[in-house]
Coordinates of C-alpha atoms in Angstrom, one line a residue:
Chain V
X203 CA 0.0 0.0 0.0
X204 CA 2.7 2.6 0.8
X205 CA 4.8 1.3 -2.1
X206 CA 1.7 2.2 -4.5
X207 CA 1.3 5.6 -2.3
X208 CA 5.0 6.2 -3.2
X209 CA 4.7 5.2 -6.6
X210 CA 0.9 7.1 -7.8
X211 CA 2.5 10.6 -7.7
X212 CA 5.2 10.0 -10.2
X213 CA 2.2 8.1 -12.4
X214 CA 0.5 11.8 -12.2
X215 CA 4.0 13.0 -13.0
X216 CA 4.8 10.8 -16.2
X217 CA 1.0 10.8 -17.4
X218 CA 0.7 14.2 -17.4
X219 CA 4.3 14.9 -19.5
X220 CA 2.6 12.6 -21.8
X221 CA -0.2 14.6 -22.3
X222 CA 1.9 18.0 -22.4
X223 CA 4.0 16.5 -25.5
X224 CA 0.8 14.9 -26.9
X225 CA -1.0 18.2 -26.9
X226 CA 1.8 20.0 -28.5
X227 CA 2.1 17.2 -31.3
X228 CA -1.6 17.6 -31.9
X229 CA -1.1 21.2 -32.3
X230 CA 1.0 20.8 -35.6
X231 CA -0.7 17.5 -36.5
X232 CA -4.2 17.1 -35.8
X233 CA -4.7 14.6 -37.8
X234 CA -2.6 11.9 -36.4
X235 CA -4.6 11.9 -33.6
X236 CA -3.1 11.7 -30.5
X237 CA -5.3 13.3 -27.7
X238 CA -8.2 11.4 -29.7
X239 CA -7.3 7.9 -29.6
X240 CA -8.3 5.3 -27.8
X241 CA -5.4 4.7 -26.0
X242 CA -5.0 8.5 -25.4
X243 CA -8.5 7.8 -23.4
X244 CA -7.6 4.9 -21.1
X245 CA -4.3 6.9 -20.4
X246 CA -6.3 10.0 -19.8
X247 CA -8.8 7.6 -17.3
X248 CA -5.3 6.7 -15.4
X249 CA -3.9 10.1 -15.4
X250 CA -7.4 11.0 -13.8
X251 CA -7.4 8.6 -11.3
X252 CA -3.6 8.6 -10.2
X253 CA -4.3 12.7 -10.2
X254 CA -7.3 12.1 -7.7
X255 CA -5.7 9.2 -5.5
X256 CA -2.7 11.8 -5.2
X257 CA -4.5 14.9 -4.4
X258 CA -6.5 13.4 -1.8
X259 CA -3.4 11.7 -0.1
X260 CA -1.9 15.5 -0.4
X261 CA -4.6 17.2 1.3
X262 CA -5.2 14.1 4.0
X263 CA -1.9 14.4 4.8
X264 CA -1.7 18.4 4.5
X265 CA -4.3 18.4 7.5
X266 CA -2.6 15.6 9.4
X267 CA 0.4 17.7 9.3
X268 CA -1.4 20.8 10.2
X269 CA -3.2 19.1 13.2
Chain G
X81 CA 15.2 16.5 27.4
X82 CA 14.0 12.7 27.3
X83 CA 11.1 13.8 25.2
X84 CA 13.4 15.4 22.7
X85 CA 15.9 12.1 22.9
X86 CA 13.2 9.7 22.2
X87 CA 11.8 11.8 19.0
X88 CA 15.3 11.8 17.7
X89 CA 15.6 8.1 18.1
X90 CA 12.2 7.7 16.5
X91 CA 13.4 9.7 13.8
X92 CA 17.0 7.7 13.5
X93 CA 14.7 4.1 14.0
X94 CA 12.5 5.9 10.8
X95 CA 15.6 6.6 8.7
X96 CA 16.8 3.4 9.1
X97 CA 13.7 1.3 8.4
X98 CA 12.9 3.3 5.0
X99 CA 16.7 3.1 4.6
X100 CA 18.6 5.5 1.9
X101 CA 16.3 7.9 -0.4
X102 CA 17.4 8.7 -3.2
X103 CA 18.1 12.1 -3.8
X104 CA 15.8 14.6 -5.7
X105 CA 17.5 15.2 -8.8
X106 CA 17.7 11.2 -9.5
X107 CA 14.0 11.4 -9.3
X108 CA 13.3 13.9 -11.7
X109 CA 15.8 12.1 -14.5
X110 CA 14.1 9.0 -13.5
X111 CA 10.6 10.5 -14.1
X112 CA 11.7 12.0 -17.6
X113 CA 13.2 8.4 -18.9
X114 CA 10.7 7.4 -17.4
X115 CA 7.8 9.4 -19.7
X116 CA 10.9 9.0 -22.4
X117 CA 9.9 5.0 -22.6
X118 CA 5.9 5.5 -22.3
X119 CA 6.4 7.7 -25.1
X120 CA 8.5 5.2 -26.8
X121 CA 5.9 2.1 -25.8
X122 CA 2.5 4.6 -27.0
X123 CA 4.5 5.4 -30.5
X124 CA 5.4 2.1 -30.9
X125 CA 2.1 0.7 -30.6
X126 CA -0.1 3.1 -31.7
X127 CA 2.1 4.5 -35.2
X128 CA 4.6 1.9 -35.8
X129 CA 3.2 -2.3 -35.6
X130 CA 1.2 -3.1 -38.3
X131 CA -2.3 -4.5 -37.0
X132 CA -5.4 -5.8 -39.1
X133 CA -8.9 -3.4 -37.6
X134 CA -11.8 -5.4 -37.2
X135 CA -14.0 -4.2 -40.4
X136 CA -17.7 -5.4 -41.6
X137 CA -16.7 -4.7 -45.0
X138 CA -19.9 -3.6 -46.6
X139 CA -20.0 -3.6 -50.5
X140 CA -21.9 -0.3 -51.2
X141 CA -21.4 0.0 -54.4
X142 CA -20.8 -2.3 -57.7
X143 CA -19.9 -1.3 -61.2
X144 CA -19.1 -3.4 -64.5
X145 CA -22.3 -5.1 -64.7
X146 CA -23.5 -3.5 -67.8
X147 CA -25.9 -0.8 -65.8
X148 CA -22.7 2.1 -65.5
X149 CA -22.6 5.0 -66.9
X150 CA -19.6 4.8 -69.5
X151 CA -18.0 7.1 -70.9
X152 CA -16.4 8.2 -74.4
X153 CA -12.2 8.5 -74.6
X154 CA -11.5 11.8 -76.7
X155 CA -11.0 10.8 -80.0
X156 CA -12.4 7.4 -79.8
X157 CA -13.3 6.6 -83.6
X158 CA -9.7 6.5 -84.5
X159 CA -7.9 4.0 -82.4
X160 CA -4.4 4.4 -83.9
X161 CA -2.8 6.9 -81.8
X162 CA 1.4 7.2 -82.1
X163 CA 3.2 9.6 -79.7
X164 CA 6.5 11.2 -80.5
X165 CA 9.7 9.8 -79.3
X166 CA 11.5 12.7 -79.6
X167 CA 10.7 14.0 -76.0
X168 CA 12.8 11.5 -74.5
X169 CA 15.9 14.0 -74.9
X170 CA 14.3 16.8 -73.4
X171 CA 12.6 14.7 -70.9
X172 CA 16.6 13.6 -69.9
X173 CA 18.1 16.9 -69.9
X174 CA 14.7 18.5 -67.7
X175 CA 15.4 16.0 -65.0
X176 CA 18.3 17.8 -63.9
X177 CA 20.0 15.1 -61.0
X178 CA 22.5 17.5 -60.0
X179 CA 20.4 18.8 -57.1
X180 CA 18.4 15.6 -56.8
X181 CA 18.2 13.4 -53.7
X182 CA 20.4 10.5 -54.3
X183 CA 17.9 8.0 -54.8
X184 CA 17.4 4.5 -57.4
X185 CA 14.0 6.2 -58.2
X186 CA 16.3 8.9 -60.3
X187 CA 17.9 6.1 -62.5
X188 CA 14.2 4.4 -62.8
X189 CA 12.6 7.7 -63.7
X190 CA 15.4 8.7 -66.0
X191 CA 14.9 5.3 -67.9
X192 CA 11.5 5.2 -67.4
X193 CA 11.3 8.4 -69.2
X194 CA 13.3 7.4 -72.0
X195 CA 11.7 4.6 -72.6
X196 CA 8.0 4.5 -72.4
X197 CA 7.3 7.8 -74.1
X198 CA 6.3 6.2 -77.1
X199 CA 4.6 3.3 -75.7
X200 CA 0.7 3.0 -76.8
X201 CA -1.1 -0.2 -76.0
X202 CA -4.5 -0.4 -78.4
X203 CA -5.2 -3.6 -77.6
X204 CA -8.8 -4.4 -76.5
X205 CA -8.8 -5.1 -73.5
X206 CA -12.3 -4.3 -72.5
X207 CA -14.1 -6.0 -69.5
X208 CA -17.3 -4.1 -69.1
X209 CA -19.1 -7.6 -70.0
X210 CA -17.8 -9.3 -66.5
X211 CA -18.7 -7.9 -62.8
X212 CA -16.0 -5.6 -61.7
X213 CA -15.8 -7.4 -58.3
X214 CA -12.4 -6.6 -56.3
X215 CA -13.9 -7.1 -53.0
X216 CA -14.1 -11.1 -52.1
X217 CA -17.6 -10.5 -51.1
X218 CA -20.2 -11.2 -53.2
X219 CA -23.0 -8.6 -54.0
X220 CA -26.5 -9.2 -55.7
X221 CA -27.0 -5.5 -56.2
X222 CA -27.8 -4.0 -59.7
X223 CA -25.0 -1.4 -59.6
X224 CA -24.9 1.9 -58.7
X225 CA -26.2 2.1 -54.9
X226 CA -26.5 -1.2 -53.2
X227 CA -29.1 -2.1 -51.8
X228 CA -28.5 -2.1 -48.2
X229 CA -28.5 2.0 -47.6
X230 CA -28.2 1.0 -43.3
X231 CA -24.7 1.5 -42.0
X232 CA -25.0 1.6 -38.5
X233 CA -24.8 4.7 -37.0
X234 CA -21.2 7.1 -37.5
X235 CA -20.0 10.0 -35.3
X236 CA -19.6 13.6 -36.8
X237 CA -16.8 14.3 -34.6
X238 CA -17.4 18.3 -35.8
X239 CA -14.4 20.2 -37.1
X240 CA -12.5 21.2 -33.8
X241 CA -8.7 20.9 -34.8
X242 CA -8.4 21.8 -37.8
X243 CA -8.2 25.2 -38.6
X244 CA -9.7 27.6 -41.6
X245 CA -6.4 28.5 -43.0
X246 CA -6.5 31.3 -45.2
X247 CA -5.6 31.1 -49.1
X248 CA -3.1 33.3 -51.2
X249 CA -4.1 35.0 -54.1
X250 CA -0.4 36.2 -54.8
X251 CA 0.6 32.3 -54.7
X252 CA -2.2 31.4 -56.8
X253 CA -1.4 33.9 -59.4
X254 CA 2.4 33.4 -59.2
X255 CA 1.5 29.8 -60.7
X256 CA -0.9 30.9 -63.1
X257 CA 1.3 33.5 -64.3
X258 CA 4.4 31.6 -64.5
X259 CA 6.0 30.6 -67.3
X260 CA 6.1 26.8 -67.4
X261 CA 8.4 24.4 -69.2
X262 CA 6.1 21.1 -70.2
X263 CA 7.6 18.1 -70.8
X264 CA 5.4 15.1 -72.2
X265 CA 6.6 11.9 -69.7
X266 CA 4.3 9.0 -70.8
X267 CA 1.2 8.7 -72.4
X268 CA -0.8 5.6 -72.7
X269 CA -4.0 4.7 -75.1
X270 CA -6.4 1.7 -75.1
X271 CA -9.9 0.9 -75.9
X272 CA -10.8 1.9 -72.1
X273 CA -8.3 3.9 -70.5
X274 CA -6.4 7.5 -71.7
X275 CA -3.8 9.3 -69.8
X276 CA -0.9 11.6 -70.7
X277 CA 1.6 11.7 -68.1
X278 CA 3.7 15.9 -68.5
X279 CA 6.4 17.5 -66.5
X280 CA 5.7 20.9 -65.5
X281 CA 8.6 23.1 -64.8
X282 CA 8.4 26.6 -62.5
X283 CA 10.5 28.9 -61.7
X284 CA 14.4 28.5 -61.0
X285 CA 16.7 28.3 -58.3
X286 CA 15.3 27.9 -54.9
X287 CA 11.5 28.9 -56.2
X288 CA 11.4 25.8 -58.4
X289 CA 8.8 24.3 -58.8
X290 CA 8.4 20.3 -60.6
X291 CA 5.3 18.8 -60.8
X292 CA 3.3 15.8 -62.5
X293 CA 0.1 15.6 -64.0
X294 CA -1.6 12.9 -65.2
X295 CA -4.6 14.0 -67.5
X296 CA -7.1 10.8 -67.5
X297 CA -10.0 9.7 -69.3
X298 CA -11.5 6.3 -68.5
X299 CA -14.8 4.7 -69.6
X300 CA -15.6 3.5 -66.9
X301 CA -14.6 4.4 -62.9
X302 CA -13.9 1.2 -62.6
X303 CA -11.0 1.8 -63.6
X304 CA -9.8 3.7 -61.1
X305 CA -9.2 1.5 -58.2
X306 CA -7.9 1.9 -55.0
X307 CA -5.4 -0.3 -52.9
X308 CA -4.3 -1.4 -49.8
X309 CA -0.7 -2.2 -48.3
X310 CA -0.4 -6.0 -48.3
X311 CA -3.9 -6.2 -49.5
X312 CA -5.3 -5.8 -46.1
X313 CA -7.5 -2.9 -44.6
X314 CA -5.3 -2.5 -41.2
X315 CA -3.9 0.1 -39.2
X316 CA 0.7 0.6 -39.8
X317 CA 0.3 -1.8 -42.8
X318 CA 2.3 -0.3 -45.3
X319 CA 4.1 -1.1 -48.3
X320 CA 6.0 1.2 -51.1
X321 CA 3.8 3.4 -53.9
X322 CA 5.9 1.4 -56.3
X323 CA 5.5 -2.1 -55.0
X324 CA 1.4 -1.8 -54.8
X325 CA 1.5 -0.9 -58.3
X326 CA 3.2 -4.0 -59.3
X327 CA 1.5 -5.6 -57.4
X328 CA -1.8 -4.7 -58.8
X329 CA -0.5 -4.2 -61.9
X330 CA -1.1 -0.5 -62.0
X331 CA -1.0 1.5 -65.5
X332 CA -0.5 4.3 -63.3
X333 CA -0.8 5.1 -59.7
X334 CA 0.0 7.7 -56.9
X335 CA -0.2 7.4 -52.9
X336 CA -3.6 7.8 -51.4
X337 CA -4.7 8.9 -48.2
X338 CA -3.1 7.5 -46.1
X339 CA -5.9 5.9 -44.4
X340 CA -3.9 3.2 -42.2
X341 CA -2.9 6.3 -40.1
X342 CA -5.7 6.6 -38.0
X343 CA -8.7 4.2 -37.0
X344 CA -11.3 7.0 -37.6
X345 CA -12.4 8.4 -40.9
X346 CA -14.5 7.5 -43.8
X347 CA -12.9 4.3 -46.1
X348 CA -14.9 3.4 -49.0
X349 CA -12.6 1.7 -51.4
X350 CA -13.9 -0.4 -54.6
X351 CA -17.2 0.3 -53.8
X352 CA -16.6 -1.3 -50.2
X353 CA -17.3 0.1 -47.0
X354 CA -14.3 0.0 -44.6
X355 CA -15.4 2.7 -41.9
X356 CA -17.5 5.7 -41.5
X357 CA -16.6 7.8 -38.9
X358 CA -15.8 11.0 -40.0
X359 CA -13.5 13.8 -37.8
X360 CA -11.8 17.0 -38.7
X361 CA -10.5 16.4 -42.2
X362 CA -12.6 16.8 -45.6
X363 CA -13.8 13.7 -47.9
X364 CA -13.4 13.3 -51.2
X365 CA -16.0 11.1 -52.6
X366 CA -15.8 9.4 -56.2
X367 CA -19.3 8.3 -57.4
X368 CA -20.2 5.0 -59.8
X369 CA -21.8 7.7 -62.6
X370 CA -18.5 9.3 -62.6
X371 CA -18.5 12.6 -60.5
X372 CA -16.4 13.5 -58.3
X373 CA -17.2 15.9 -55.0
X374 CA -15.5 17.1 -51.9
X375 CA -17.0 17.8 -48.9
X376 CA -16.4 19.1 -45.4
X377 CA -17.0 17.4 -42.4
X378 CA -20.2 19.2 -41.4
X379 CA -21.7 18.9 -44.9
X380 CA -21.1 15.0 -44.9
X381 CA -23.5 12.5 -44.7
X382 CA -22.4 9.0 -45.3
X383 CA -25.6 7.4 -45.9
X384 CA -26.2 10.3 -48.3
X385 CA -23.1 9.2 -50.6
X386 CA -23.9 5.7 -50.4
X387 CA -27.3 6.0 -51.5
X388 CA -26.0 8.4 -54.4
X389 CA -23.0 5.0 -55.1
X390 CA -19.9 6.1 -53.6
X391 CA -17.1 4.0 -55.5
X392 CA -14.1 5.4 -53.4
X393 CA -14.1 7.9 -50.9
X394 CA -10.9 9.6 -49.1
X395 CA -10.3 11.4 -45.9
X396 CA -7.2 13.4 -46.1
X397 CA -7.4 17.2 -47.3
X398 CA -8.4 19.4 -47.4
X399 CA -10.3 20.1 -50.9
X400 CA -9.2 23.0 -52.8
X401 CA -12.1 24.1 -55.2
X402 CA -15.1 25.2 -55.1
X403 CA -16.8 22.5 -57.5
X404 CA -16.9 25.5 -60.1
X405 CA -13.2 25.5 -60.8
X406 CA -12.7 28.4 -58.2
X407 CA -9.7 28.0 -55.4
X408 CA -11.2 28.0 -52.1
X409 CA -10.6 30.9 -49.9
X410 CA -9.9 29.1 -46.8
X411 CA -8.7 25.3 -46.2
X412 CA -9.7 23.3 -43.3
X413 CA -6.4 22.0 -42.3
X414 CA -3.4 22.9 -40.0
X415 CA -0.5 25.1 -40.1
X416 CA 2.0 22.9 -40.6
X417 CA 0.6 21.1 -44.1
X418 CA -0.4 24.7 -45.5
X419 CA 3.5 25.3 -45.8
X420 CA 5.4 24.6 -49.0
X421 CA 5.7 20.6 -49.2
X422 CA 5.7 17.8 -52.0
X423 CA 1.6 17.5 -52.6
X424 CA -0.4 14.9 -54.5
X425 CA -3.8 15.5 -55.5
X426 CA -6.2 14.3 -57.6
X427 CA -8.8 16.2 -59.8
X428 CA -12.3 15.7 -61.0
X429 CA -13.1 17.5 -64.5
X430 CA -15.8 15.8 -65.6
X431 CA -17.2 12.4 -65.4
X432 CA -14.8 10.7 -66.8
X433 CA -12.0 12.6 -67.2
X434 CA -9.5 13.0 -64.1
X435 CA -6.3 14.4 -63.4
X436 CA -3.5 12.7 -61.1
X437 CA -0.7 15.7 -59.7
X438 CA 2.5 15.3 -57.4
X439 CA 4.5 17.9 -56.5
X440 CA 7.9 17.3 -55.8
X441 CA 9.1 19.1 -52.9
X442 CA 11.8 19.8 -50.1
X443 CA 14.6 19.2 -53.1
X444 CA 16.2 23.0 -53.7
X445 CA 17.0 23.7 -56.8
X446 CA 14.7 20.5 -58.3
X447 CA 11.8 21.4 -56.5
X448 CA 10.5 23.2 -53.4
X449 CA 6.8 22.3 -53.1
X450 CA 4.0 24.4 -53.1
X451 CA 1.5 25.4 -50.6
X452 CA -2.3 25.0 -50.7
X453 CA -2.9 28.1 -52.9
X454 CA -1.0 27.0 -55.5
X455 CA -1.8 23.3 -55.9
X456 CA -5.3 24.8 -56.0
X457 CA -4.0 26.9 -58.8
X458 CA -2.4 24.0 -60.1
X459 CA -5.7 22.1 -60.5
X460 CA -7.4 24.9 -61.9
X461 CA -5.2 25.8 -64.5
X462 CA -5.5 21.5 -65.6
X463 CA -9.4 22.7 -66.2
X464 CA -10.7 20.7 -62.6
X465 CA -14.1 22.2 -60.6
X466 CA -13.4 19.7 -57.7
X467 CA -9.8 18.6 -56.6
X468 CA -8.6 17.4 -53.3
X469 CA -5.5 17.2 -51.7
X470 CA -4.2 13.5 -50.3
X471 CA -1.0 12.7 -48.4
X472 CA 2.2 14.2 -48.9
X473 CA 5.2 15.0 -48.3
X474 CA 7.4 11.8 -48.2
X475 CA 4.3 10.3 -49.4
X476 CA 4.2 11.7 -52.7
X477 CA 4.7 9.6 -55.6
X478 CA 3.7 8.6 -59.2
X479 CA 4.2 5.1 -60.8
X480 CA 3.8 4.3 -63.8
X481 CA 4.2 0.7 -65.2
X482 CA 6.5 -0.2 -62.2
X483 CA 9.1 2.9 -62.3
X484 CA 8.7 6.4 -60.4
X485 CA 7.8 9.0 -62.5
X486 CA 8.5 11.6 -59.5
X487 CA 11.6 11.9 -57.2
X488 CA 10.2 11.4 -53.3
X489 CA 11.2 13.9 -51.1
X490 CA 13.9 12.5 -48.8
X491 CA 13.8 9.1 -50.6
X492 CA 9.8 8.8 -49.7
X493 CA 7.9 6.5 -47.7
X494 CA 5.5 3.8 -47.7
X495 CA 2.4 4.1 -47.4
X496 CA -1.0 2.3 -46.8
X497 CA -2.5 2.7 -49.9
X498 CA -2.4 3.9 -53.7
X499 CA -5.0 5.0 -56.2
X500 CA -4.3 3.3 -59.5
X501 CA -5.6 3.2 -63.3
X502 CA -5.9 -0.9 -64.3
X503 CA -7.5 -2.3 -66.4

């Protein structure tokens, strides 16, 4: 459990540099398709989720700290 | 003082159960390689293994049953047509290699040139009696439309990434206006088929321009097929311009649309149904009764084009006239393909009579490619209403009985499908 805790921020991290270069690559190729695929969607579901697991952990443990 | 000792040996007992961290900065390299590979894994799958798509295949469309519309080859009531051989000179010295790629398609073209300039086939070699049938499937349609108009339902995915880019008037004119050095290539003649294959030179130095086009007649569309790379419908299957055209024993044929690129967009190939989702890019639709029309995404309707017997149908772009012969203001299409680049295209004059251009490109001093505008131009001036621009760049290429006719930029690329003249 604290090994996936460790590991689900640097998910968000890699996920979301994805996204960054395929956003740019869609900008001077739209028609390869790479914020539209399917794969770009189950990526984008685990980005979303990792994102959310993360944040939640961040703000659980923001008012732990602050306690 | 105790409290304080038994945090710090809580903290100590802490440090040594997680043991050593690594330090910060081997994190952030080991994120990047990390995204590095994921990058690597997503390309990899998604643009580079070759994959068959799960397709129903619906035949939508049948021709060569004796029910087409046919049409008549210019000069049909005297067969014996003789071109001149002397062009094969001229054709050598206007295919300068000095500032040429180094490529084998140079040497091919060159001979190719030289060679087949005076080649005319008459034979008869007419099929219109038998069911032109290149689809395994069979079909009890009547030609024309099939029967089955129900295709399931499609998504408009609307035109959201594409942009309207605008047209040039001064790049238009500057091809109209230019003066051009024509060289005839090849020309072929039989009881079905009619092309004549020139060279077009532009300009000089780093503004030159070299471009091919094809001017067809056929009496029938049959005879304009389409093809796929290893003769599957699939996604990364791809095979060189030239080797589909041997392999299909093309007359003549240039690169398609590139279809294999994506798993979206409308395929209609040989009168068969492939896929009918359509997204940003326009369609270019080629009908059994021999028009030709190009539409955008929100004017498309793909039950509307089967019911009217859609033969082929294309989804690259983005269309360049009007359907009255007029350049389009704006193309739906991106920055990055409105820029100067090797082009293919293909043109609709009237039913029955075609034209087949590539653009050689990214070659100074050969060839620099040409932007939107002036492929538009380029179509217009060859007397088209409709024309529609299909893949480029590396893409581009023109076979013709199993040689280039063109020089790919950068030594081309292969492709997932061709449009070909056979008989």
């Amino acid at each position: 459990m604290k090994r996936i805790i460790r590991i689900l921020p640097h998910i968000t991290i890699i996920l979301s540099l994805m996204f960054i270069t395929f956003w740019i690559l869609d900008i001077y190729n739209p028609l390869m398709n790479f914020i539209g695929s399917d794969i770009s969607k189950v990526l984008l579901l685990i980005f979303c989720i990792a994102a959310l697991i993360t944040s939640i952990l961040a703000v659980a443990l923001d008012r732990k700290f602050n306690k | 003082m105790a409290d304080l000792d038994k945090t710090n040996l809580e903290q100590d007992n802490r440090k040594k159960k997680t043991g050593k961290r690594m330090p910060i900065w081997m994190l952030i390299i080991t994120d990047i390689l990390l995204t590095a590979v994921c990058l690597g894994i997503f390309t990899l799958y998604y643009h580079v293994l070759p994959r068959h798509l799960a397709s129903d295949e619906i035949v939508v469309a049948t021709v060569g049953n004796g029910e087409d519309t046919t049409f008549t080859l210019p000069g049909s009531e005297n067969t014996d047509t003789v071109s001149s051989s002397d062009t094969a000179e001229s054709t050598d010295a206007a295919v300068s290699t000095d500032a040429a790629t180094s490529t084998d398609t140079a040497a091919s073209t060159d001979t190719s040139a030289s060679t087949e300039t005076a080649n005319t086939d008459t034979s008869s070699t007419d099929t219109s009696a038998d069911t032109e049938q290149t689809n395994s499937k069979p079909h009890g349609g009547n030609g024309g439309a099939a029967d089955n108009k129900n295709t399931g339902a499609y998504t408009n995915y609307g035109n959201s990434d594409t942009l309207d880019i605008s047209g040039s008037s001064s790049e238009s004119d500057y091809i109209h206006n230019a003066q051009k050095t024509i060289t005839e290539i090849n020309n072929y003649s039989s009881d079905n088929i009619q092309f004549t294959t020139n060279q077009v030179e532009i300009g000089s130095g780093i503004d030159k321009i070299t471009y091919y086009i094809s001017d067809i007649y056929v009496t029938n569309v049959k005879y304009i097929k389409s093809a796929f790379a290893t003769g599957e419908y699939g996604k990364n299957l791809r095979e060189a311009t030239l080797k589909m055209a041997t392999d299909n024993n093309a007359l003549l044929a240039i690169n398609g649309d590139f279809y294999g690129n994506n798993e979206i967009g409308v395929v209609i190939r040989n009168g068969v149904l492939y896929r009918t989702e359509v997204y940003d890019a326009d369609i270019c639709v080629l009908f059994t009764d021999g028009t030709m029309k190009t539409y955008s995404p929100k004017d498309f309707n793909v039950d509307d084009v089967i019911a009217q017997g859609a033969w082929q149908a294309w989804i690259f772009g983005p269309q360049l006239l009007d359907g009255k012969g007029n350049i389009l203001s704006t193309f739906n299409s991106t920055y990055y393909l409105s820029n100067k680049h090797p082009r293919t295209a293909i043109g609709y004059v009237e039913p029955g009579h075609y034209v087949f251009v590539v653009v050689d490109g990214r070659n100074t001093g050969y060839s620099r490619g040409v932007t939107l505008s002036e492929l538009g131009q380029i179509m217009v001036d060859a007397g088209c209403v409709s024309a529609y621009n299909l893949d480029g760049g590396k893409s581009s290429a023109m076979v013709y009985k199993d040689a280039y006719v063109n020089i790919p930029a950068e030594g081309g690329r292969t492709v997932s499908d061709i449009i070909y003249l056979g008989e």
